[in-house]
Short mmCIF file of C-alpha atoms and ligand atoms in Angstrom, two decimals:
data_model
loop_
_atom_site.label_atom_id
_atom_site.label_comp_id
_atom_site.label_asym_id
_atom_site.label_seq_id
_atom_site.Cartn_x
_atom_site.Cartn_y
_atom_site.Cartn_z
CA MET A 18 33.52 38.85 117.77
CA LYS A 19 30.59 36.79 115.90
CA ALA A 20 27.65 38.78 114.98
CA ILE A 21 24.68 36.43 114.26
CA GLU A 22 22.28 38.36 112.17
CA ARG A 23 20.05 35.99 111.62
CA ILE A 24 17.25 33.23 113.07
CA TYR A 25 16.02 29.98 111.67
CA ILE A 26 12.25 29.41 110.41
CA ASP A 27 11.00 27.54 107.68
CA GLY A 28 14.11 26.43 106.13
CA GLN A 29 15.12 30.14 105.75
CA TRP A 30 17.51 32.75 107.57
CA HIS A 31 15.28 35.84 108.64
CA ALA A 32 16.45 38.83 109.91
CA VAL A 33 14.94 40.41 112.93
CA ASP A 34 14.07 44.26 114.11
CA GLY A 35 14.85 43.52 117.79
CA PRO A 36 17.39 44.40 119.89
CA ARG A 37 20.69 42.80 119.74
CA LEU A 38 21.91 40.24 122.44
CA GLU A 39 25.68 40.22 123.87
CA VAL A 40 27.69 36.80 124.36
CA HIS A 41 30.50 36.89 127.08
CA ASP A 42 33.43 35.05 127.05
CA SER A 43 33.58 33.53 130.55
CA ALA A 44 37.03 33.99 130.96
CA THR A 45 37.57 37.00 130.24
CA GLY A 46 34.08 39.19 130.21
CA GLN A 47 34.52 40.45 126.80
CA VAL A 48 31.71 40.05 124.23
CA MET A 49 32.53 37.18 122.25
CA ALA A 50 29.61 37.37 119.94
CA SER A 51 26.15 38.91 119.35
CA ILE A 52 23.07 37.49 117.97
CA PRO A 53 19.46 38.43 117.66
CA GLY A 54 16.30 39.39 120.08
CA ALA A 55 13.58 38.02 118.44
CA GLY A 56 9.69 38.33 119.64
CA ALA A 57 6.25 37.62 119.69
CA ALA A 58 5.89 37.88 116.03
CA GLU A 59 9.06 35.58 114.88
CA VAL A 60 7.58 32.96 117.18
CA ASP A 61 4.50 33.29 115.51
CA GLN A 62 6.07 32.59 112.34
CA ALA A 63 8.10 29.68 113.66
CA VAL A 64 5.01 27.92 115.50
CA LYS A 65 3.19 28.21 112.32
CA ALA A 66 6.07 26.68 110.30
CA ALA A 67 6.30 23.90 112.77
CA ARG A 68 2.82 23.08 112.36
CA ARG A 69 2.39 23.31 108.74
CA ALA A 70 5.57 20.87 108.51
CA PHE A 71 4.35 18.63 111.18
CA ALA A 72 1.17 17.64 108.70
CA SER A 73 4.24 15.59 106.55
CA TRP A 74 6.50 14.93 108.92
CA SER A 75 4.71 12.98 111.61
CA ARG A 76 3.81 10.56 108.53
CA THR A 77 7.55 9.92 107.45
CA PRO A 78 8.46 6.51 107.27
CA VAL A 79 10.43 5.80 110.71
CA GLN A 80 13.85 5.12 108.70
CA GLU A 81 13.46 8.16 106.78
CA ARG A 82 13.68 9.79 110.22
CA LYS A 83 16.41 7.73 111.22
CA ALA A 84 18.34 8.65 108.32
CA TYR A 85 17.82 12.79 108.99
CA LEU A 86 18.79 11.73 112.47
CA ALA A 87 22.41 9.87 111.50
CA ALA A 88 23.26 12.79 109.22
CA MET A 89 22.69 15.19 111.74
CA LEU A 90 25.05 13.30 113.98
CA GLU A 91 27.45 12.80 110.95
CA GLN A 92 27.67 16.72 111.06
CA LEU A 93 27.62 17.22 114.88
CA LYS A 94 30.93 14.89 114.69
CA ASN A 95 32.48 17.02 112.10
CA ARG A 96 32.10 20.11 114.12
CA SER A 97 32.80 18.75 117.71
CA GLY A 98 36.29 20.88 118.18
CA GLU A 99 34.32 23.94 117.10
CA ILE A 100 30.95 22.90 119.55
CA ALA A 101 33.95 22.14 122.56
CA GLU A 102 35.57 25.52 122.08
CA THR A 103 32.33 27.36 121.54
CA VAL A 104 30.80 26.51 124.85
CA SER A 105 34.10 26.15 126.87
CA ARG A 106 34.04 30.21 126.07
CA GLU A 107 30.55 30.61 126.83
CA VAL A 108 29.90 28.34 129.65
CA GLY A 109 33.68 27.90 131.20
CA MET A 110 34.02 24.35 131.27
CA PRO A 111 37.49 23.04 130.65
CA ILE A 112 38.35 22.40 126.68
CA LYS A 113 39.20 18.66 127.24
CA LEU A 114 36.12 17.99 129.50
CA SER A 115 33.99 20.17 126.90
CA GLY A 116 35.36 17.90 124.04
CA MET A 117 34.04 14.62 125.88
CA ILE A 118 31.09 16.07 127.69
CA GLN A 119 29.65 19.45 125.69
CA ALA A 120 30.49 18.40 122.28
CA GLY A 121 30.45 14.08 122.89
CA MET A 122 26.88 14.13 124.53
CA PRO A 123 25.19 15.44 121.80
CA GLN A 124 26.39 13.22 120.05
CA VAL A 125 25.89 9.94 122.09
CA THR A 126 21.81 11.14 122.42
CA THR A 127 21.14 11.56 118.56
CA GLY A 128 23.14 8.02 118.24
CA ASN A 129 21.01 6.53 120.84
CA TYR A 130 17.75 7.99 119.03
CA VAL A 131 19.00 6.28 115.62
CA LYS A 132 19.59 3.05 117.32
CA LEU A 133 16.32 3.31 119.07
CA LEU A 134 14.54 3.75 115.95
CA ASP A 135 15.06 0.54 114.64
CA GLU A 136 13.62 -0.97 117.69
CA PHE A 137 11.07 1.12 118.97
CA PRO A 138 7.34 -0.37 118.75
CA PHE A 139 5.34 2.95 117.20
CA THR A 140 2.94 0.14 117.27
CA GLU A 141 1.68 -2.73 119.25
CA GLU A 142 -1.62 -4.93 120.38
CA VAL A 143 -3.33 -5.06 123.47
CA GLY A 144 -6.28 -7.77 123.62
CA ASN A 145 -8.17 -6.29 120.91
CA SER A 146 -6.64 -2.96 120.41
CA VAL A 147 -3.94 -1.72 118.30
CA ILE A 148 -1.95 0.51 120.46
CA GLN A 149 -0.25 3.53 117.94
CA HIS A 150 2.19 6.12 119.44
CA ALA A 151 1.61 9.27 117.80
CA PRO A 152 3.76 12.44 117.91
CA VAL A 153 2.49 15.21 120.16
CA GLY A 154 2.48 17.77 117.67
CA VAL A 155 4.44 20.85 117.78
CA VAL A 156 7.19 21.58 120.28
CA GLY A 157 8.36 24.51 122.17
CA ALA A 158 11.65 23.48 123.40
CA ILE A 159 13.39 25.78 125.79
CA THR A 160 16.53 25.62 127.33
CA PRO A 161 19.49 26.71 129.81
CA TRP A 162 23.12 27.31 129.69
CA ASN A 163 25.35 25.01 131.21
CA TYR A 164 25.12 22.15 129.16
CA PRO A 165 23.68 24.36 125.97
CA LEU A 166 23.63 21.88 123.24
CA HIS A 167 23.27 18.21 125.00
CA GLN A 168 20.05 19.98 126.80
CA ILE A 169 18.94 20.77 123.16
CA MET A 170 19.63 17.70 121.52
CA LEU A 171 17.83 15.85 124.56
CA LYS A 172 14.66 17.51 123.26
CA VAL A 173 15.30 18.33 119.45
CA ALA A 174 16.60 13.84 118.80
CA PRO A 175 13.56 12.44 120.69
CA ALA A 176 11.02 15.32 119.33
CA LEU A 177 12.27 14.27 115.69
CA ALA A 178 12.75 10.98 116.21
CA ALA A 179 8.52 10.90 117.48
CA GLY A 180 7.64 12.83 114.46
CA CYS A 181 7.20 16.24 116.02
CA THR A 182 8.18 19.72 114.61
CA VAL A 183 10.02 21.57 117.16
CA VAL A 184 10.54 25.29 117.78
CA LEU A 185 13.52 25.77 119.91
CA LYS A 186 14.35 28.89 121.85
CA PRO A 187 17.99 28.53 123.27
CA SER A 188 19.43 30.39 126.60
CA GLU A 189 20.54 33.74 125.80
CA ILE A 190 23.81 33.11 127.69
CA ALA A 191 25.15 30.67 125.77
CA PRO A 192 23.17 30.34 122.30
CA LEU A 193 25.84 29.74 119.64
CA THR A 194 26.06 26.10 119.23
CA ALA A 195 21.58 26.35 118.84
CA PHE A 196 22.99 28.17 115.47
CA ILE A 197 25.62 25.84 114.69
CA LEU A 198 22.51 23.40 114.84
CA ALA A 199 20.37 25.27 112.57
CA GLU A 200 23.19 25.49 110.00
CA ILE A 201 23.05 21.63 110.53
CA CYS A 202 19.54 21.51 109.81
CA GLU A 203 20.50 23.23 106.54
CA ALA A 204 23.26 21.24 105.66
CA ILE A 205 21.30 18.12 105.77
CA GLU A 206 18.41 19.37 104.27
CA LEU A 207 15.82 18.73 106.62
CA PRO A 208 12.52 19.68 105.55
CA PRO A 209 11.58 23.65 106.29
CA GLY A 210 9.98 23.98 109.59
CA VAL A 211 10.67 20.66 111.02
CA VAL A 212 13.31 22.39 113.63
CA ASN A 213 13.39 26.56 113.96
CA VAL A 214 15.53 28.46 115.71
CA VAL A 215 14.22 31.63 117.51
CA SER A 216 16.79 33.52 119.71
CA GLY A 217 16.00 35.71 122.54
CA VAL A 218 15.46 36.52 126.35
CA GLY A 219 12.77 34.55 128.19
CA GLN A 220 10.69 37.01 128.58
CA ASP A 221 9.62 38.02 125.10
CA VAL A 222 10.64 34.29 123.23
CA GLY A 223 9.63 32.17 125.63
CA GLU A 224 6.76 33.96 126.99
CA ALA A 225 5.61 34.08 123.31
CA LEU A 226 6.15 30.44 122.88
CA ILE A 227 4.82 29.02 126.21
CA ASN A 228 1.24 30.95 125.61
CA HIS A 229 1.00 29.90 121.89
CA PRO A 230 -2.05 28.26 121.13
CA GLN A 231 -1.22 26.01 118.53
CA VAL A 232 2.01 24.63 120.40
CA ASN A 233 1.15 21.49 121.93
CA MET A 234 3.95 20.62 124.00
CA ILE A 235 6.94 22.46 125.84
CA SER A 236 9.79 20.57 126.92
CA PHE A 237 11.46 22.92 129.49
CA THR A 238 15.02 22.96 131.10
CA GLY A 239 16.07 25.69 133.58
CA SER A 240 15.35 26.85 136.83
CA THR A 241 12.49 25.76 139.01
CA ARG A 242 11.32 29.48 139.53
CA THR A 243 11.18 29.42 135.31
CA GLY A 244 9.62 25.74 135.40
CA HIS A 245 6.99 27.00 137.79
CA ARG A 246 5.95 30.35 135.50
CA ILE A 247 5.87 27.41 132.71
CA ALA A 248 3.44 25.08 134.38
CA HIS A 249 0.89 28.01 135.01
CA ALA A 250 1.07 29.11 131.46
CA ALA A 251 0.98 25.04 129.73
CA ALA A 252 -2.30 24.98 132.44
CA GLU A 253 -4.08 27.53 130.24
CA ASP A 254 -4.58 25.24 127.18
CA PHE A 255 -3.57 21.90 128.79
CA LYS A 256 -0.36 21.80 126.89
CA ARG A 257 1.79 18.73 127.58
CA LEU A 258 4.61 19.37 130.21
CA ALA A 259 8.48 17.62 130.47
CA LEU A 260 10.46 19.98 132.90
CA GLU A 261 14.01 19.09 134.09
CA MET A 262 14.61 21.78 136.96
CA GLY A 263 16.80 22.31 139.58
CA GLY A 264 18.54 20.12 142.01
CA LYS A 265 20.08 20.02 145.75
CA SER A 266 21.73 16.39 145.50
CA ALA A 267 22.95 14.61 148.71
CA SER A 268 26.04 12.17 148.42
CA ILE A 269 25.54 9.92 151.62
CA ILE A 270 28.65 8.43 152.59
CA LEU A 271 27.87 5.36 154.89
CA SER A 272 30.25 4.26 157.68
CA ASP A 273 31.91 1.24 156.02
CA ALA A 274 32.73 3.35 152.70
CA ASP A 275 35.90 4.32 151.79
CA LEU A 276 36.12 7.80 153.17
CA GLU A 277 39.15 8.94 150.81
CA ALA A 278 37.46 7.65 147.53
CA ALA A 279 33.92 8.80 148.56
CA VAL A 280 34.72 12.26 149.55
CA LYS A 281 37.04 12.73 146.08
CA GLY A 282 34.11 11.39 144.48
CA THR A 283 31.92 13.50 145.36
CA ILE A 284 33.79 16.54 144.90
CA ASN A 285 34.92 15.69 141.62
CA ASN A 286 31.27 15.47 140.83
CA CYS A 287 30.46 18.61 142.78
CA TYR A 288 32.62 20.55 140.98
CA LEU A 289 32.24 19.36 137.22
CA ASN A 290 31.47 22.44 135.04
CA SER A 291 32.28 24.84 137.57
CA GLY A 292 29.54 23.24 139.89
CA GLN A 293 27.07 24.47 137.07
CA THR A 294 25.43 21.15 137.17
CA CYS A 295 21.80 20.36 137.64
CA THR A 296 23.07 17.00 139.30
CA ALA A 297 25.64 18.25 140.92
CA LEU A 298 26.18 16.52 144.64
CA THR A 299 26.23 19.54 146.31
CA ARG A 300 25.52 17.96 150.13
CA MET A 301 28.06 15.87 151.67
CA LEU A 302 26.52 13.41 154.34
CA VAL A 303 29.13 12.02 156.60
CA PRO A 304 28.75 10.36 160.19
CA ALA A 305 29.23 12.67 162.76
CA GLU A 306 32.30 11.07 163.98
CA LEU A 307 33.89 11.16 160.57
CA HIS A 308 32.91 14.97 159.67
CA ASP A 309 36.26 16.12 160.73
CA GLN A 310 38.58 13.67 159.22
CA ALA A 311 36.16 14.51 156.14
CA CYS A 312 36.72 18.36 156.25
CA GLU A 313 40.74 17.78 155.65
CA ILE A 314 40.46 15.29 153.00
CA ALA A 315 37.97 17.60 151.25
CA ALA A 316 40.08 20.59 151.74
CA ALA A 317 43.40 18.60 150.23
CA VAL A 318 41.20 17.52 147.33
CA ALA A 319 39.64 21.06 147.06
CA ALA A 320 43.15 22.24 146.32
CA LYS A 321 44.11 20.62 143.59
CA PHE A 322 41.18 22.54 141.51
CA ALA A 323 42.59 25.99 141.18
CA PRO A 324 40.79 28.06 138.48
CA GLY A 325 42.12 28.90 135.41
CA ASN A 326 41.45 29.36 131.78
CA PRO A 327 39.18 26.92 130.51
CA LEU A 328 40.84 26.71 127.22
CA GLU A 329 43.86 25.45 128.36
CA GLU A 330 44.50 21.65 128.60
CA THR A 331 45.57 21.32 132.11
CA THR A 332 42.65 22.95 133.52
CA ARG A 333 40.57 21.83 135.78
CA LEU A 334 38.22 24.44 137.06
CA GLY A 335 37.07 26.90 134.63
CA PRO A 336 35.15 30.35 135.26
CA LEU A 337 30.95 30.60 135.68
CA ALA A 338 29.06 31.82 132.62
CA SER A 339 28.22 35.21 133.69
CA SER A 340 28.84 37.70 136.27
CA MET A 341 25.05 37.53 137.61
CA GLN A 342 26.28 33.63 137.95
CA ARG A 343 29.68 34.52 140.00
CA ASP A 344 27.88 37.47 141.88
CA LYS A 345 25.58 35.27 143.03
CA VAL A 346 27.65 32.14 143.80
CA ARG A 347 30.17 34.78 145.86
CA GLU A 348 27.16 35.76 148.03
CA TYR A 349 25.95 32.59 148.63
CA ILE A 350 29.58 31.71 150.10
CA ARG A 351 29.06 34.99 152.35
CA ILE A 352 25.86 33.68 153.52
CA GLY A 353 27.19 30.47 154.20
CA GLN A 354 30.03 32.21 156.36
CA GLU A 355 27.31 34.38 158.10
CA GLU A 356 25.04 30.69 158.76
CA GLY A 357 27.83 30.06 160.75
CA ALA A 358 29.36 26.94 158.63
CA LYS A 359 32.72 26.48 158.96
CA LEU A 360 34.53 27.75 155.55
CA VAL A 361 37.28 24.62 155.14
CA ALA A 362 38.41 25.94 151.80
CA GLY A 363 37.98 28.81 149.04
CA GLY A 364 35.76 32.06 149.97
CA ALA A 365 33.91 34.90 148.31
CA GLU A 366 36.89 36.96 147.12
CA ALA A 367 37.98 36.81 143.80
CA PRO A 368 41.20 34.00 143.02
CA GLU A 369 44.14 35.20 142.90
CA GLY A 370 45.48 37.16 139.90
CA LEU A 371 41.99 36.27 138.21
CA ASP A 372 39.70 39.58 138.59
CA GLN A 373 38.89 39.49 134.89
CA GLY A 374 36.03 36.85 133.64
CA TYR A 375 33.88 34.88 136.28
CA PHE A 376 35.93 32.71 138.33
CA VAL A 377 34.85 31.43 141.76
CA LYS A 378 37.26 29.75 144.20
CA ALA A 379 36.92 25.79 144.84
CA THR A 380 35.05 26.03 148.24
CA VAL A 381 33.97 23.75 151.00
CA PHE A 382 31.75 24.45 154.33
CA GLY A 383 31.93 22.11 156.69
CA ASN A 384 29.08 21.91 159.91
CA VAL A 385 25.98 22.79 157.65
CA ASP A 386 22.78 22.67 159.02
CA PRO A 387 20.95 21.38 156.56
CA ALA A 388 18.00 23.72 157.09
CA SER A 389 20.14 26.45 156.49
CA ARG A 390 20.04 28.41 153.09
CA ILE A 391 23.44 27.12 152.04
CA GLY A 392 21.72 23.40 152.93
CA GLN A 393 18.93 23.98 151.15
CA GLU A 394 19.08 26.15 148.15
CA GLU A 395 20.49 25.43 144.66
CA ILE A 396 24.11 27.64 144.35
CA PHE A 397 24.88 26.58 141.33
CA GLY A 398 28.84 27.43 141.65
CA PRO A 399 32.07 25.56 142.94
CA VAL A 400 30.59 24.83 146.56
CA LEU A 401 30.31 21.96 148.62
CA SER A 402 28.29 21.72 152.18
CA ILE A 403 29.66 18.95 154.38
CA MET A 404 26.89 18.04 156.88
CA SER A 405 27.00 15.18 160.00
CA TYR A 406 24.30 12.54 160.30
CA ARG A 407 23.70 10.08 163.30
CA ASP A 408 22.80 7.27 161.85
CA GLU A 409 21.17 6.04 158.13
CA ASP A 410 17.81 6.70 158.67
CA ASP A 411 18.78 10.48 159.68
CA ALA A 412 21.17 10.67 156.75
CA VAL A 413 17.71 9.56 154.70
CA GLU A 414 16.08 12.18 156.23
CA ILE A 415 18.22 15.04 155.44
CA ALA A 416 19.05 13.98 152.06
CA ASN A 417 15.09 14.08 151.53
CA GLY A 418 14.70 17.23 153.42
CA THR A 419 14.55 19.69 150.41
CA PRO A 420 12.15 20.34 148.03
CA TYR A 421 14.16 18.72 145.04
CA GLY A 422 14.84 15.46 144.03
CA LEU A 423 17.03 15.14 141.09
CA SER A 424 20.07 12.89 142.10
CA GLY A 425 21.87 11.44 144.93
CA ALA A 426 24.82 8.72 145.58
CA VAL A 427 25.64 6.26 148.44
CA TRP A 428 29.04 5.27 148.86
CA SER A 429 29.71 2.11 151.03
CA ASP A 430 31.39 -1.19 150.88
CA ASP A 431 28.11 -3.56 150.97
CA ARG A 432 26.22 -3.38 148.04
CA ASP A 433 22.96 -4.13 149.10
CA ARG A 434 23.39 -1.72 151.91
CA ALA A 435 24.13 0.87 149.29
CA LEU A 436 21.00 -0.35 147.34
CA ASP A 437 18.68 0.17 150.38
CA VAL A 438 19.63 3.46 151.50
CA ALA A 439 19.16 4.35 147.39
CA GLY A 440 15.63 2.91 147.51
CA ARG A 441 15.11 5.23 149.84
CA MET A 442 16.18 8.28 148.49
CA ARG A 443 13.27 10.28 146.92
CA THR A 444 15.34 11.84 143.65
CA GLY A 445 15.15 10.49 140.05
CA GLN A 446 18.98 8.84 139.97
CA VAL A 447 21.16 7.60 142.34
CA PHE A 448 25.08 6.40 142.28
CA VAL A 449 26.42 4.02 143.88
CA ASN A 450 30.21 4.46 144.66
CA ASN A 451 31.61 5.06 141.53
CA GLY A 452 28.33 4.25 139.47
CA LYS A 453 28.86 5.12 135.75
CA PHE A 454 26.51 8.11 133.99
CA ASN A 455 24.08 5.88 131.82
CA PRO A 456 22.77 7.86 128.75
CA TRP A 457 20.09 5.16 128.21
CA ALA A 458 18.72 5.33 131.83
CA PRO A 459 15.81 8.01 132.43
CA PHE A 460 16.76 11.16 133.65
CA GLY A 461 14.48 13.53 135.50
CA GLY A 462 13.23 14.39 139.03
CA PHE A 463 10.94 13.76 141.71
CA GLY A 464 9.33 17.13 143.34
CA HIS A 465 10.70 20.62 142.61
CA SER A 466 13.22 18.98 140.10
CA GLY A 467 10.93 17.93 137.48
CA LEU A 468 8.16 16.36 135.82
CA GLY A 469 8.69 13.52 133.17
CA ARG A 470 12.12 11.94 131.78
CA GLU A 471 14.51 12.42 129.03
CA ALA A 472 16.92 10.05 127.79
CA GLY A 473 16.84 6.58 126.13
CA LYS A 474 13.22 5.54 125.27
CA PHE A 475 11.77 6.95 128.06
CA GLY A 476 12.53 10.38 126.60
CA LEU A 477 10.96 9.09 123.38
CA GLU A 478 7.65 8.32 125.25
CA GLU A 479 7.68 12.03 126.19
CA PHE A 480 6.74 13.08 122.64
CA LEU A 481 4.18 10.53 121.98
CA GLU A 482 0.27 10.25 122.77
CA PRO A 483 -0.74 6.99 122.66
CA ARG A 484 -3.85 6.26 120.35
CA ALA A 485 -6.01 3.08 121.11
CA ILE A 486 -7.68 1.29 118.21
CA GLN A 487 -10.42 -1.02 119.07
CA LEU A 488 -10.85 -3.51 116.39
P1 NAD B 29 16.62 29.81 133.39
O1 NAD B 29 15.24 29.10 134.39
O2 NAD B 29 16.96 31.52 133.75
O3 NAD B 29 16.38 29.84 132.14
C1 NAD B 29 16.09 28.84 131.29
C2 NAD B 29 15.64 29.23 129.71
O4 NAD B 29 14.13 29.55 130.13
C3 NAD B 29 16.03 30.05 129.22
O5 NAD B 29 16.45 29.83 127.61
C4 NAD B 29 15.53 30.98 129.49
O6 NAD B 29 15.78 32.49 128.44
C5 NAD B 29 14.21 30.84 129.74
N1 NAD B 29 13.24 31.57 130.51
C6 NAD B 29 13.04 32.43 131.46
N2 NAD B 29 11.86 32.73 131.56
C7 NAD B 29 11.23 32.32 131.11
C8 NAD B 29 9.70 32.56 130.60
N3 NAD B 29 9.20 33.53 131.60
N4 NAD B 29 9.00 31.90 129.52
C9 NAD B 29 9.62 31.23 128.84
N5 NAD B 29 11.13 31.25 129.09
C10 NAD B 29 12.11 31.51 129.94
O7 NAD B 29 17.34 28.91 134.02
P2 NAD B 29 18.83 28.76 133.90
O8 NAD B 29 19.79 29.76 134.44
O9 NAD B 29 19.31 29.32 132.21
O10 NAD B 29 19.45 27.30 133.68
C11 NAD B 29 20.31 26.98 135.09
C12 NAD B 29 18.93 25.89 135.87
O11 NAD B 29 18.65 25.26 135.15
C13 NAD B 29 19.35 25.63 137.19
O12 NAD B 29 18.50 25.83 138.18
C14 NAD B 29 19.66 24.22 137.04
O13 NAD B 29 19.64 23.19 138.30
C15 NAD B 29 18.72 23.66 135.51
N6 NAD B 29 18.96 22.66 135.11
C16 NAD B 29 18.66 21.45 134.95
C17 NAD B 29 18.65 20.66 134.47
C18 NAD B 29 17.77 19.08 134.37
O14 NAD B 29 17.71 18.29 133.36
N7 NAD B 29 17.27 18.96 135.67
C19 NAD B 29 19.82 20.35 133.75
C20 NAD B 29 20.55 21.66 133.08
C21 NAD B 29 19.96 22.74 134.22
#
């Protein structure tokens, strides 16, 4: 078991006089590490350090910030094996995918900002005005557990690129890669106070950060419930806000789609990271006359997702990140049955031979009422809901019929038809057929899924305030 004793503030490691928090191995339920539980005093120290550092960091030449980000990227590459294994154990993602996504995406994001710093127009002219894009200031970054380092770098890399300084509060459920990042900041000799890492629970560290008067912006990824609380706190002194929250994304399979490929593609997406993905396509919408056939295909595809040890190369479905999450997902499966949906695959009981750890069976429901709880609420586990629609208008109405609006998909043989339906979906992104994830494209949501966008130049702009100088 790894015991992390100190947090990282102002370029120094500080002991914390607070409770110890345990981090659990998702596959065994055993304690794999412990971290300090900090509080308001440490947040205040970290924010003050970030404020001091902002004075000089905000004025560093762009090429200097680029050099630090490039050095950070090198270190992330060097430590990618360790990062992949750590997140596989914390969160449950199978190791092969974890290498590509949990360790790979932070590198992609950091690399993108290294490139962007060469081209981004920090100064431009509009008529008789010079427009300067100035850094927002001290950023409080609050992150969840499902893609822990990816979500951290989607904030830290653009914030540093913009000239902001950061106080990071990682999720207490999967915090270990945040400490790897702190070690990297130390190794590359990032100036003290530019990045500070304060671990602890939301009630203590999170609340202190969102209420701190010297924090200029909160960049948050997590549940809609916490986002709501943060928006209220930020309103108190008009902090800038970026919120990335939950989803209940719909995959619309049109009548002319390759049904087999569409069902398979939807399930692969839905079960990624055991369904612990904010953009997961958890609602599959099919023409009523194809419903039963879609259920049959879905059951066969789900059968290939046998839960297993995430550290084994061949595993396709790992456990969930915590016992709380496992119990919540199993409860939703029971709710689905009570609501009268048809259980097509999986179920609420523990998978055979896996009663330790946080495993849930790959589950599919057919005949799901779009207005039911499993049709409306974010489950965050390997659970797919299949719903029937009458015609395209009905499909779009069902797709748009939740408070969320994060992602979606359309499957069709006809590109124009697919684009038309995609354009009617009230979501931040839509995948057509097997459209590839694009790390330069804006990432974020409509409605209760979020405010603002991450990634690429859109993510950088979130950390900048335009200033107009009239000449
Ligand atoms: P969560 O809201 O419980 O926690 C997220 C972070 O907020 C954690 O660091 C937590 O400690 C902190 N927090 C909790 N209460 C707080 C408070 N009162 N004040 C300040 N901070 C507080 O979410 P989670 O369970 O860690 O993550 C899962 C959720 O994240 C899902 O709903 C998922 O959809 C969402 N998510 C969204 C995206 C996206 O980009 N849209 C990406 C990943 C996850």
